[in-house]
Coordinates of C-alpha atoms (C1' of nucleotides) in Angstrom, one line a residue:
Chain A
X198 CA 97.1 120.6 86.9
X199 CA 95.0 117.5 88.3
X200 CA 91.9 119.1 86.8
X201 CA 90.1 118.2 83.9
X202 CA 88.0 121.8 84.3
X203 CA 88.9 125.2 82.4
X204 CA 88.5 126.7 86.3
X205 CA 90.5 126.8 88.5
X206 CA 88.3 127.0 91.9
X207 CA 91.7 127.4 94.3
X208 CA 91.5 130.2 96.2
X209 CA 94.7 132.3 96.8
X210 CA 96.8 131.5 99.7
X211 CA 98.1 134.8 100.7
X212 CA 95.0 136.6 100.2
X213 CA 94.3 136.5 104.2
X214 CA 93.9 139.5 105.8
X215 CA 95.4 140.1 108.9
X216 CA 96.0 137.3 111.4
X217 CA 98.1 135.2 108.8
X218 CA 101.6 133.5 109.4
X219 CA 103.1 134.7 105.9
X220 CA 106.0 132.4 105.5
X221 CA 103.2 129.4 106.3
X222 CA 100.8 131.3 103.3
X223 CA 103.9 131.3 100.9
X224 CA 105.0 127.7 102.2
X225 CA 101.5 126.1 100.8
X226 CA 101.9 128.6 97.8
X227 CA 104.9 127.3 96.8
X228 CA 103.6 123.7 96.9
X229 CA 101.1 124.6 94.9
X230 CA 103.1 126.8 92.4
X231 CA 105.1 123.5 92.2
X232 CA 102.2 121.0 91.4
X233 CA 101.1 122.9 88.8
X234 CA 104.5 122.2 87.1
X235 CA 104.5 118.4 87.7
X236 CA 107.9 116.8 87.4
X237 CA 109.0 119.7 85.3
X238 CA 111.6 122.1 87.3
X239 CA 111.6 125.3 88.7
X240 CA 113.6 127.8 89.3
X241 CA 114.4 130.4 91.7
X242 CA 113.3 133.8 89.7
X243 CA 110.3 132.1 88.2
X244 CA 108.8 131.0 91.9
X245 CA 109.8 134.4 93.3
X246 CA 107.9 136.1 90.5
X247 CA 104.8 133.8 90.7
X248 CA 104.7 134.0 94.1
X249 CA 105.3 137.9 94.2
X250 CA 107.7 137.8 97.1
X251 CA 111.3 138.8 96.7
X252 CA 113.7 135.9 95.5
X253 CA 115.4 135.8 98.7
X254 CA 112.9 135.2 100.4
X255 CA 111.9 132.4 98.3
X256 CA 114.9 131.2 98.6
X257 CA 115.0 130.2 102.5
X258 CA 111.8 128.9 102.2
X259 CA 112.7 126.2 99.2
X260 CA 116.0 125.2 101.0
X261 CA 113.5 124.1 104.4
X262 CA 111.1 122.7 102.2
X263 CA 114.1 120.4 100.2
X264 CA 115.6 119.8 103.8
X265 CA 112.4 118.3 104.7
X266 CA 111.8 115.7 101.4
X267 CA 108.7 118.2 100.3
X268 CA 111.0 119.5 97.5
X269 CA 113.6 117.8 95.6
X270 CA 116.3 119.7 93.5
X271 CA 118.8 118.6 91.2
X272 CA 122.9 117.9 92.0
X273 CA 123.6 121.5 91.6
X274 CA 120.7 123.1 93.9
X275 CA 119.4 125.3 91.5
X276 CA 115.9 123.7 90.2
X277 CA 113.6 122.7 92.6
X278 CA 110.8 120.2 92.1
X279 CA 108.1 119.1 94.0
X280 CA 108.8 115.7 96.0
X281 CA 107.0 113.1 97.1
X282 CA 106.3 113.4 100.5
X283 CA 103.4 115.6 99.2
X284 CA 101.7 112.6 97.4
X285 CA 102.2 110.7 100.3
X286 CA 100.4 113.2 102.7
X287 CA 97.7 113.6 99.9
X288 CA 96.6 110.0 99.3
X289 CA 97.5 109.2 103.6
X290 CA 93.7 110.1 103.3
X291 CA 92.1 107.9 101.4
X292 CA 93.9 105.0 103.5
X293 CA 93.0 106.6 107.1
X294 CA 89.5 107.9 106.7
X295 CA 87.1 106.3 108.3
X296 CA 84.2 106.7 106.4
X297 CA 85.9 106.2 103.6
X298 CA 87.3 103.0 104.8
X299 CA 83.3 102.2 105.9
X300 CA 82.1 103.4 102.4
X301 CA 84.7 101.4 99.9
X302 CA 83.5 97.5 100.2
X303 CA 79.7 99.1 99.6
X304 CA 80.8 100.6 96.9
X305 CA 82.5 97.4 95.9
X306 CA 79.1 95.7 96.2
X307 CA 77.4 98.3 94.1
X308 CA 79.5 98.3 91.3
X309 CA 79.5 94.6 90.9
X310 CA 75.9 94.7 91.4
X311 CA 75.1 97.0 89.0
X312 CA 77.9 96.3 87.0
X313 CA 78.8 100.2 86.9
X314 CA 81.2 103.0 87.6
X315 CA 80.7 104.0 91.4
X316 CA 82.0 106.9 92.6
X317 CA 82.6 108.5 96.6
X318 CA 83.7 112.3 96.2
X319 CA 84.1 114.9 99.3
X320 CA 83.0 119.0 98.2
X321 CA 85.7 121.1 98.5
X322 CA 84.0 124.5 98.4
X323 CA 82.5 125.3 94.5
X324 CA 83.8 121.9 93.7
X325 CA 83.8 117.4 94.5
X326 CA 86.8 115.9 94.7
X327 CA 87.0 112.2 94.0
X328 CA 88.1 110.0 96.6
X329 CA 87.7 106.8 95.9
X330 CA 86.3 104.8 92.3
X331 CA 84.9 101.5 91.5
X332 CA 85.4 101.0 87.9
X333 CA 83.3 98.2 86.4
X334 CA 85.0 96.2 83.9
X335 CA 82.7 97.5 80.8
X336 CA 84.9 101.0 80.3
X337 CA 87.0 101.0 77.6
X338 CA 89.2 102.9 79.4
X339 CA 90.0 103.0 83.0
X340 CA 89.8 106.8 84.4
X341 CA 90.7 106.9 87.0
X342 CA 89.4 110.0 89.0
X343 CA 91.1 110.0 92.7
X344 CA 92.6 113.2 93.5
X345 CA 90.5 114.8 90.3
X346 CA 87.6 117.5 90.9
X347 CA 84.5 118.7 88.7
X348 CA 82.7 121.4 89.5
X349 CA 79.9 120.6 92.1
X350 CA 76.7 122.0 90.0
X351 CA 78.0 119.8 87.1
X352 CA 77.7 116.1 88.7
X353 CA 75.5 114.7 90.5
X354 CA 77.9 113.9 93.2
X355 CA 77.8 117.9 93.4
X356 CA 74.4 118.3 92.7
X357 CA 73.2 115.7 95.7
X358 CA 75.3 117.2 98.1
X359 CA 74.0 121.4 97.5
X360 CA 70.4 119.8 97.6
X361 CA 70.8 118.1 101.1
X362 CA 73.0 121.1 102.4
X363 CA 70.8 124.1 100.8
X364 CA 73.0 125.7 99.7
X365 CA 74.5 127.2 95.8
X366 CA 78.2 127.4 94.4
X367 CA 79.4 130.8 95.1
X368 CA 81.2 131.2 91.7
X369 CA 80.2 131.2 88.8
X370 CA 79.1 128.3 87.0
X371 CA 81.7 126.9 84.2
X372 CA 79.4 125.3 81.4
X373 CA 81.6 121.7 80.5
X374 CA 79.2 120.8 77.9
X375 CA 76.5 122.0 76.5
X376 CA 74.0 120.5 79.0
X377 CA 75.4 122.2 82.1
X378 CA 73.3 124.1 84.3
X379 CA 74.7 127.4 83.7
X380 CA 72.3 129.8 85.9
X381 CA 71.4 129.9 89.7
X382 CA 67.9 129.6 88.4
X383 CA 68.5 126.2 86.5
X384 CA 70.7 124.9 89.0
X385 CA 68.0 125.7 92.2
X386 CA 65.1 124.3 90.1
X387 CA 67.0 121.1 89.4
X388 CA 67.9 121.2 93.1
X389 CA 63.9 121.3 93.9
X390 CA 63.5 117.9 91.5
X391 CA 66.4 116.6 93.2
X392 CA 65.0 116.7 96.7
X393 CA 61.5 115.8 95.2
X394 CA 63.3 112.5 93.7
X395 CA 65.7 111.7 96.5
X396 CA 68.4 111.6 94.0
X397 CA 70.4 114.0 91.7
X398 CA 70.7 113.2 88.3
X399 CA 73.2 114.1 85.9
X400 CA 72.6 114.0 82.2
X401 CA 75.4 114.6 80.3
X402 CA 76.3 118.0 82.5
X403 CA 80.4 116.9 82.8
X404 CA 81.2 114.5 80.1
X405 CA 79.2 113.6 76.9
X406 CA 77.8 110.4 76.8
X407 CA 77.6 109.5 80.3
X408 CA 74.4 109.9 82.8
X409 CA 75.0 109.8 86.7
X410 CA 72.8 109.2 89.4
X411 CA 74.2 110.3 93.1
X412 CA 72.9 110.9 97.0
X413 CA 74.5 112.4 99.6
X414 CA 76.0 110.4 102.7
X415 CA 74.1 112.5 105.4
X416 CA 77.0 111.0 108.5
X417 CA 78.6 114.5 108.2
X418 CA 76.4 117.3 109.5
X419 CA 76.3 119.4 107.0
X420 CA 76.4 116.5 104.2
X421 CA 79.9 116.3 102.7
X422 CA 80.5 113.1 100.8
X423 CA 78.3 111.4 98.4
X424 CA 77.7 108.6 96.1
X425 CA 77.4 108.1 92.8
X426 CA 77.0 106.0 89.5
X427 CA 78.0 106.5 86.1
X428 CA 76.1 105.2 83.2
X429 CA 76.6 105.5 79.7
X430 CA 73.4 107.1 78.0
X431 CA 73.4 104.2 76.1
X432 CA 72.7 102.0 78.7
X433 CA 70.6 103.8 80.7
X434 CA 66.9 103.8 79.9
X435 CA 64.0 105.1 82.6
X436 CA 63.9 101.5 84.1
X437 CA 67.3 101.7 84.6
X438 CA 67.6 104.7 86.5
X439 CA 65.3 104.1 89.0
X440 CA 67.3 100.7 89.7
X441 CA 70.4 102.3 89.8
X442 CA 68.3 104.7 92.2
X443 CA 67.8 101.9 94.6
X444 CA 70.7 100.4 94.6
X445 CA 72.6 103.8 95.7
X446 CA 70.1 104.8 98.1
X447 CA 70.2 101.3 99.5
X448 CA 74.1 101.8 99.5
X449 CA 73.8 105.1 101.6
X450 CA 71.9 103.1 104.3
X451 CA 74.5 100.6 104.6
X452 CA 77.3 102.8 104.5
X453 CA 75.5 105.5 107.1
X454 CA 75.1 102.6 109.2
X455 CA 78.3 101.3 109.4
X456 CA 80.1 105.0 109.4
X457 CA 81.6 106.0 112.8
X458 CA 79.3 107.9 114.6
X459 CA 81.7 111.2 115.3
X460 CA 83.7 113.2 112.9
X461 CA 84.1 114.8 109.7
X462 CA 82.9 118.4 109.0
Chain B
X159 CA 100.0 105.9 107.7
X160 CA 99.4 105.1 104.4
X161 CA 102.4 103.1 105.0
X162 CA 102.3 99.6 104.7
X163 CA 105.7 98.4 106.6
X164 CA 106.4 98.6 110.1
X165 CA 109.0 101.5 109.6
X166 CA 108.8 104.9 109.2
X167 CA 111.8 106.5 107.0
X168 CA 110.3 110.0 107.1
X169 CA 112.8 112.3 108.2
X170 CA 111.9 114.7 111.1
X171 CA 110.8 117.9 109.3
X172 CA 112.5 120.2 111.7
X173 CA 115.4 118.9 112.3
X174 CA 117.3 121.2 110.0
X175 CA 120.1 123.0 111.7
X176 CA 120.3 126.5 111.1
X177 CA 118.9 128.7 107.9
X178 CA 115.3 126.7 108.3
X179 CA 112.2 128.6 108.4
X180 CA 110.6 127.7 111.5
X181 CA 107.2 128.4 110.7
X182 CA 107.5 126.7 106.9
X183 CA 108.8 123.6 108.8
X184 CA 105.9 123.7 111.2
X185 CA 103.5 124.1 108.7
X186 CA 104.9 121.0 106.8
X187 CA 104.9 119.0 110.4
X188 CA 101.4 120.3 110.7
X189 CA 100.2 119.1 107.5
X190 CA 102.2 115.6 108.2
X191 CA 101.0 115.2 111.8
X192 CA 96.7 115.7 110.2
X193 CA 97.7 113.6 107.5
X194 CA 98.7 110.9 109.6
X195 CA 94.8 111.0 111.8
X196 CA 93.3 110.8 108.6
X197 CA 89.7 112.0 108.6
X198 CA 89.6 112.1 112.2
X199 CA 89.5 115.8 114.1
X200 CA 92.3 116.8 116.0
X201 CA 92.7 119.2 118.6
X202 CA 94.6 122.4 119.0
X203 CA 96.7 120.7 122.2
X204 CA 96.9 118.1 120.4
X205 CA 98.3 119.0 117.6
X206 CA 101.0 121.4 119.9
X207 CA 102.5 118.7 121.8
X208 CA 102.5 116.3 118.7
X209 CA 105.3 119.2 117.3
X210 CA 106.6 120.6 120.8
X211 CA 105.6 123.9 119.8
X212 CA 103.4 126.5 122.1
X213 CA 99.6 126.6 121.5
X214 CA 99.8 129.9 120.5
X215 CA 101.8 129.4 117.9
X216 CA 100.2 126.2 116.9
X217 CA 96.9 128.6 116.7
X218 CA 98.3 131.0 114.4
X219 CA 99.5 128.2 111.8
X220 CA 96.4 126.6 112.0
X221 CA 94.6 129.7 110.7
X222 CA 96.9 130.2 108.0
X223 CA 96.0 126.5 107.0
X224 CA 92.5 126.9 107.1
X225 CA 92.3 130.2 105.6
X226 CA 94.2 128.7 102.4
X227 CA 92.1 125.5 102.0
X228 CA 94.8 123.1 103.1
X229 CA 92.9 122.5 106.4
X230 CA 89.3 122.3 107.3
X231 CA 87.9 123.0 110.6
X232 CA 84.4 122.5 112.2
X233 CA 81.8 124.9 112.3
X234 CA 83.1 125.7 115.6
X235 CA 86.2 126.4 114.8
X236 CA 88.2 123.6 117.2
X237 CA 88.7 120.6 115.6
X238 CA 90.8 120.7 112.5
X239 CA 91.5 117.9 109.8
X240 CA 93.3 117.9 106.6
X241 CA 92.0 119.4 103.7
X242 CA 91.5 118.1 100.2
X243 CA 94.0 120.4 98.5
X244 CA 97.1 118.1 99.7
X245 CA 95.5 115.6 97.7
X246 CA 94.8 117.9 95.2
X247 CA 98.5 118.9 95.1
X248 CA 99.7 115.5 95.6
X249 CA 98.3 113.7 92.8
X250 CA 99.1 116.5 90.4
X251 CA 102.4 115.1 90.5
X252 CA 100.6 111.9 88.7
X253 CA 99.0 113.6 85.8
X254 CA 101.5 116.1 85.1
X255 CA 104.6 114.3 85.2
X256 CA 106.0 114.1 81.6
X257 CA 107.6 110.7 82.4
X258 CA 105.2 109.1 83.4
X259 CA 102.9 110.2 81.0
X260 CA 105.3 108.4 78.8
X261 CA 105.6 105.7 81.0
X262 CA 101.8 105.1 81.4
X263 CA 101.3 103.7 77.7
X264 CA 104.0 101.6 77.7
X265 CA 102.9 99.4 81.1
X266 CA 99.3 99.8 79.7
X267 CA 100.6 97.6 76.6
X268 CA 103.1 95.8 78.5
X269 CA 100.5 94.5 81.0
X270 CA 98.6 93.5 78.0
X271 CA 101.1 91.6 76.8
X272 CA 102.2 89.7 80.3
X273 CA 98.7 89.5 81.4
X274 CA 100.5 90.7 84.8
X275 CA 100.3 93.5 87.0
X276 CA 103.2 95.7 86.3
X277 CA 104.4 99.1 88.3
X278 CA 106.0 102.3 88.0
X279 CA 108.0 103.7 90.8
X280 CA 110.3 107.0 92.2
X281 CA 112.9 106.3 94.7
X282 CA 112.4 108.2 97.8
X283 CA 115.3 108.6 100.0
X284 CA 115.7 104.6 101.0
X285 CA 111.9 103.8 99.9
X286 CA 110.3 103.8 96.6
X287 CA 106.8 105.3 96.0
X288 CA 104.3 103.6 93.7
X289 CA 103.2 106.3 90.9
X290 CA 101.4 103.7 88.7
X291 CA 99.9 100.7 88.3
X292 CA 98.2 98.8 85.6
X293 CA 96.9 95.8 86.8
X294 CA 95.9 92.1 85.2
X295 CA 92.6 91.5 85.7
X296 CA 93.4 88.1 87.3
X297 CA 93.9 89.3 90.7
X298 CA 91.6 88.2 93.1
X299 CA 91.6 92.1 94.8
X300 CA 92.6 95.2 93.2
X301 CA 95.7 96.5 95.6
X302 CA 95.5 100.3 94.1
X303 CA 99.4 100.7 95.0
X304 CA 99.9 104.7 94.0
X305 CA 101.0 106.6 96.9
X306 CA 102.5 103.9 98.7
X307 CA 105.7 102.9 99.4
X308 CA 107.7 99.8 100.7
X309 CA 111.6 100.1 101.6
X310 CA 113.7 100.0 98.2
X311 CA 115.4 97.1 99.8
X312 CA 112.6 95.0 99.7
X313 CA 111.4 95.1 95.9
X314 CA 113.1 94.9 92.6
X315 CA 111.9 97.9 91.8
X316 CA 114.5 99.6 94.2
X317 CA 117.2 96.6 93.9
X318 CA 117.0 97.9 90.3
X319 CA 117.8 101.2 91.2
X320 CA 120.1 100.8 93.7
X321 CA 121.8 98.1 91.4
X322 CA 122.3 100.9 88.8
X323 CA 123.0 103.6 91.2
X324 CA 125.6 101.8 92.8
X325 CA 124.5 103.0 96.5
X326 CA 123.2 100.9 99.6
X327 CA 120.1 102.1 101.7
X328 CA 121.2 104.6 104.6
X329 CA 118.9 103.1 107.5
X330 CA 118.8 99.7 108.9
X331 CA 117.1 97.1 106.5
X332 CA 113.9 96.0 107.9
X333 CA 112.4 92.8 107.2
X334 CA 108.8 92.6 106.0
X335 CA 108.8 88.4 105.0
X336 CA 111.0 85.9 106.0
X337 CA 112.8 86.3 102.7
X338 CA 114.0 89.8 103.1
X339 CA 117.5 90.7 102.5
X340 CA 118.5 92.5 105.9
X341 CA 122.2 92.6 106.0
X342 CA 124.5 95.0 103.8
X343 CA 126.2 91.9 102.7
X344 CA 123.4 90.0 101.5
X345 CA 122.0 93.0 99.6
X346 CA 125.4 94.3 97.9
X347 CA 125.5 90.2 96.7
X348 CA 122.2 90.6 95.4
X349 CA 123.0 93.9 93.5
X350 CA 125.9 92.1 91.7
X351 CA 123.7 89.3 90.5
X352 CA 121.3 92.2 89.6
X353 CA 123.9 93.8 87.8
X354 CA 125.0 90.6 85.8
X355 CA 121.7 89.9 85.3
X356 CA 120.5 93.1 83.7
X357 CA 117.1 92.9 86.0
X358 CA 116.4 92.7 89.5
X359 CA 114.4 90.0 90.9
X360 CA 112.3 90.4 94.1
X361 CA 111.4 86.6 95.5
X362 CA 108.5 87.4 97.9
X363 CA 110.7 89.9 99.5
X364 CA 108.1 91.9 100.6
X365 CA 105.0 90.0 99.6
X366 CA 104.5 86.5 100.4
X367 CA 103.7 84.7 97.5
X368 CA 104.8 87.6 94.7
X369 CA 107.5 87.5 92.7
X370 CA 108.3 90.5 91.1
X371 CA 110.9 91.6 88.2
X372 CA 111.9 95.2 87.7
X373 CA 114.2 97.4 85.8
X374 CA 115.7 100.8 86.0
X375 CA 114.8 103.2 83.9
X376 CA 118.0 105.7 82.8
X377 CA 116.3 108.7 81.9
X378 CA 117.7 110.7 85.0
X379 CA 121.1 110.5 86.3
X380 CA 121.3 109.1 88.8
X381 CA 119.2 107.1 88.2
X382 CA 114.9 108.0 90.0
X383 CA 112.2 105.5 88.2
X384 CA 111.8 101.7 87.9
X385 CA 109.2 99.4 86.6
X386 CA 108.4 96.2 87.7
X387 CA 105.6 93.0 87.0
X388 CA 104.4 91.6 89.8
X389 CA 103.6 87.9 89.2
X390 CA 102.3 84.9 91.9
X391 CA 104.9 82.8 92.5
X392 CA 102.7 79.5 91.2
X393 CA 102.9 81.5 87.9
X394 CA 106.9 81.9 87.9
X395 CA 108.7 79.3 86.3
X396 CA 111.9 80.3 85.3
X397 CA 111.1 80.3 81.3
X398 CA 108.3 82.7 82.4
X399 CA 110.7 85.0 84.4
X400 CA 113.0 85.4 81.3
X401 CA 109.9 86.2 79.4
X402 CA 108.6 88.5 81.8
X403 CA 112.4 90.0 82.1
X404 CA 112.5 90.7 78.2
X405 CA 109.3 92.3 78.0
X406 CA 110.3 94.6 80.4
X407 CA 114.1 95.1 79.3
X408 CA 111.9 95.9 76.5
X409 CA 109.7 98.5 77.4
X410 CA 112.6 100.2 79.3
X411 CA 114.1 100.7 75.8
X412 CA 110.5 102.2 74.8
X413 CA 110.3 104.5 77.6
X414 CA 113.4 105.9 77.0
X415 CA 113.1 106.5 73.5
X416 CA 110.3 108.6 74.2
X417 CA 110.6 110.2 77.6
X418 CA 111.7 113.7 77.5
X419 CA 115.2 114.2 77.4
X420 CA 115.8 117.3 79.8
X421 CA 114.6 116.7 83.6
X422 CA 114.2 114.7 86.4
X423 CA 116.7 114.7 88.9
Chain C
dG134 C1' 137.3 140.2 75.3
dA135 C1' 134.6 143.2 77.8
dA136 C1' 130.2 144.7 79.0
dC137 C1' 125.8 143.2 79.8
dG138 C1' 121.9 140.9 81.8
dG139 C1' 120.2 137.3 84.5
dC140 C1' 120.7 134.3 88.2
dG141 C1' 121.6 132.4 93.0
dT142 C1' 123.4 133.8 97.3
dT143 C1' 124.5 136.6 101.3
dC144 C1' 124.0 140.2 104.7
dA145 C1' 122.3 143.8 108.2
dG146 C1' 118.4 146.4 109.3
dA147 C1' 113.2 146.7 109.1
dT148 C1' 109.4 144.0 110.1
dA149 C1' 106.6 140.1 111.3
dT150 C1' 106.4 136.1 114.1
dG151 C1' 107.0 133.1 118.3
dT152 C1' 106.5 132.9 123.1
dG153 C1' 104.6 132.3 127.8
dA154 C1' 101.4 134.1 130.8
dA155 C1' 96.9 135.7 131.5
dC156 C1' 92.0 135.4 130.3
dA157 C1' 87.5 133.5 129.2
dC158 C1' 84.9 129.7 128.4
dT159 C1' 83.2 124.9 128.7
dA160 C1' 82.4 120.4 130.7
dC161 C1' 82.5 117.7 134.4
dG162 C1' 82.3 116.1 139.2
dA163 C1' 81.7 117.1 143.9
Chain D
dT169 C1' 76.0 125.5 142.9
dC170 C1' 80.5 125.8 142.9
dG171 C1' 85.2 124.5 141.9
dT172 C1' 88.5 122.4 139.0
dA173 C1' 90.9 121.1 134.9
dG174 C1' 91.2 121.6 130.5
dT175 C1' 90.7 124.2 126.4
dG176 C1' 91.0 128.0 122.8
dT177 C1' 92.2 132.7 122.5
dT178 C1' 94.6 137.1 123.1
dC179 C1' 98.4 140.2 124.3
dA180 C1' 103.2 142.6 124.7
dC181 C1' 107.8 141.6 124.4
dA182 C1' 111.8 138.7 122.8
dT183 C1' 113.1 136.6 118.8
dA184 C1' 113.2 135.1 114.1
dT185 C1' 112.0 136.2 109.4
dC186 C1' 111.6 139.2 105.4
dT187 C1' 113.5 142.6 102.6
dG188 C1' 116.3 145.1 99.2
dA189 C1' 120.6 145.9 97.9
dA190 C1' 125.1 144.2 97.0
dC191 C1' 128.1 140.5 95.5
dG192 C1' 130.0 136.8 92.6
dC193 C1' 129.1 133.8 89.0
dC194 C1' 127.8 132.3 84.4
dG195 C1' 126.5 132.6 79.5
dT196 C1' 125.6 135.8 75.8
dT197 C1' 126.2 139.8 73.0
dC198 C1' 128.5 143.2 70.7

DNA sequence: GAACGGCGTTCAGATATGTGAACACTACGA
DNA sequence: TCGTAGTGTTCACATATCTGAACGCCGTTC
């Protein structure tokens, strides 16, 4: 698993109705079945029984997916790992989009400005994925977060964005520490202050010890992608956060002014 | 393309002969062909002629994608661009992967130690991937390298690998600096020396002005993972490439000694 | 050492998908 | 205003996939 959560947001694959192509459902399910596992192998009877399909099924659709580099199984043909050709398709994103490409020297700017953690992250339904970090120097470790998600109402990546849209998680709401917003009430009312302030904030809601600020990137219609920077509490006193404030929303100006004009959704 | 050379080694997905799921390999084409515009919207036509395959068909597949997360469409419904779970999926690779979790601590301490960037990564048909990187802070611009790939040929990661695999790249050998190796001959020479040498040496190969060392690691048979320290060539004397080459015939030893033993393939 | 259980693989029929043409809709230009 | 060209969508039939059972294989157990 690539998340750092207890949830797991993902919605099933095969769960569609009517109108769905159902070796294409079990295709993506099987990719999925087989990131979960990492580098570690599978086999036949196990995918078939996670999957719920019958094993010969599963069985035509792993030899297309090793004929086509998505899958990789050992000398013998018997266990099946995910390949690479997935990782390459998954980070061909954050090298061809646009508005990431527009957003990352900003970002680059801000961080050696402030001298902070910046992130960019894209919602994904309940959740923000991370698409791109800045890392300041300060960290004792590096963490990096591309290709990680947190749940939207715990960030203030998240938090931004479901102010600007209007919008709350559909799910429920996974407490991460102590000081997550745990209730549609909390999270709406904190969505109120947000709007009120022009920024979310994010005190400790994810990880303990560290404060974000964030604002949405309002290019994408409704918002999608947004900003943000990571402070250690220690660090980050009232003064502070109203710099770090005007730094990012100064950020969001330069970066919405420089995005291309058509595009994401 | 998150590619950085000039040739693409991807196979063609559908190319299998006969006992291939045509709709799995569609839906793998599909997810290649959106990876490839990036952020940017493509079209239902588009997308058909791009895989020779009827718009109706293309339809179909397209809801099966969207309705599983793996591809997000306007609020209209006609323009479709990849989703975040292929990055999702893809990166799990990097977090769950039990040898490179081993790997990771290693190059963290052996970048300390060489105050150089150092890599780890898979080979990939005739290309090797980039799973990790821990760079030296000296760099003048962080080149986040995980995803990519260059052609096995052209670093000593893959010259170590192919060295210790005892195979030649399938495809023509492209040249991405004047100093490529781009005839068989010249590269089987070079793998002897490798061989001799116990480490592969990459003399701006691929990069001009990087000179790069890297090893094979021996944990799979044959032979999958490689690192490598990447260092500017007015820092390469040749006391500092034995040094660098110990350190890293070093960690090799440490990687193995704690890498799982069942596995990779 | 023989029976057992689990596995990957194959096959022919049942079922779901792929196909091409037809339809409805939009945007654009005449 | 109308026609045109392009698009996304739908439909019924031809085609391909899915299924479950059968087979052969291996390692284990009794």
């Amino acid at each position: 698993m690539a998340a750092p959560t207890p949830h797991d947001a993902s919605a099933e694959v095969g769960d569609a109705r009517s109108s769905a192509v159902k070796s294409a459902a079990r295709t993506l399910q099987l990719l999925e079945a087989l990131a979960e596992r990492g580098g570690v192998p599978a086999r036949l009877a196990e995918l078939a029984d996670e999957l719920g399909a019958p094993r010969s099924s599963v069985h035509a659709l792993l030899r297309t997916l090793a004929a086509s580099g998505w899958v990789r199984t050992d000398p013998t043909g018997t266990l099946y790992a995910i390949g690479l050709r997935s990782l390459l398709v998954g980070t061909s994103i954050l090298d061809s989009d646009p508005y990431l490409r527009a957003a990352r020297p900003v970002l680059a700017a801000l961080r050696d400005r402030l001298g902070e953690t910046v992130h960019l992250a894209r919602l994904d339904g309940d959740r923000v994925v991370y698409l791109t970090t800045q890392e300041s120097g300060r960290e004792p470790r590096r963490i990096a977060r591309v290709g990680r998600w947190l749940p939207a109402h715990s960030t203030s990546l998240g938090k931004a964005l479901l102010a600007e849209r209007g919008d709350l998680p559909t799910g429920p709401l996974a407490a991460l520490t102590p000081r997550t917003l745990t209730t549609p009430e909390a999270l709406a009312a904190d969505l109120v202050r947000t709007r009120e302030r022009g920024y979310a904030v994010d005190d400790e809601e994810n990880t303990p010890g560290l404060r974000c600020i964030g604002v949405a990137l309002r290019y994408a219609h409704p918002v999608l992608d947004a900003i943000s920077c990571s402070v250690p509490v220690d660090r980050m006193t009232p003064e502070r956060e109203t710099e770090v404030a005007s730094a990012l929303l100064a950020a969001r100006t330069q970066i919405e002014d420089t995005a291309p004009v058509q595009g994401v959704f």
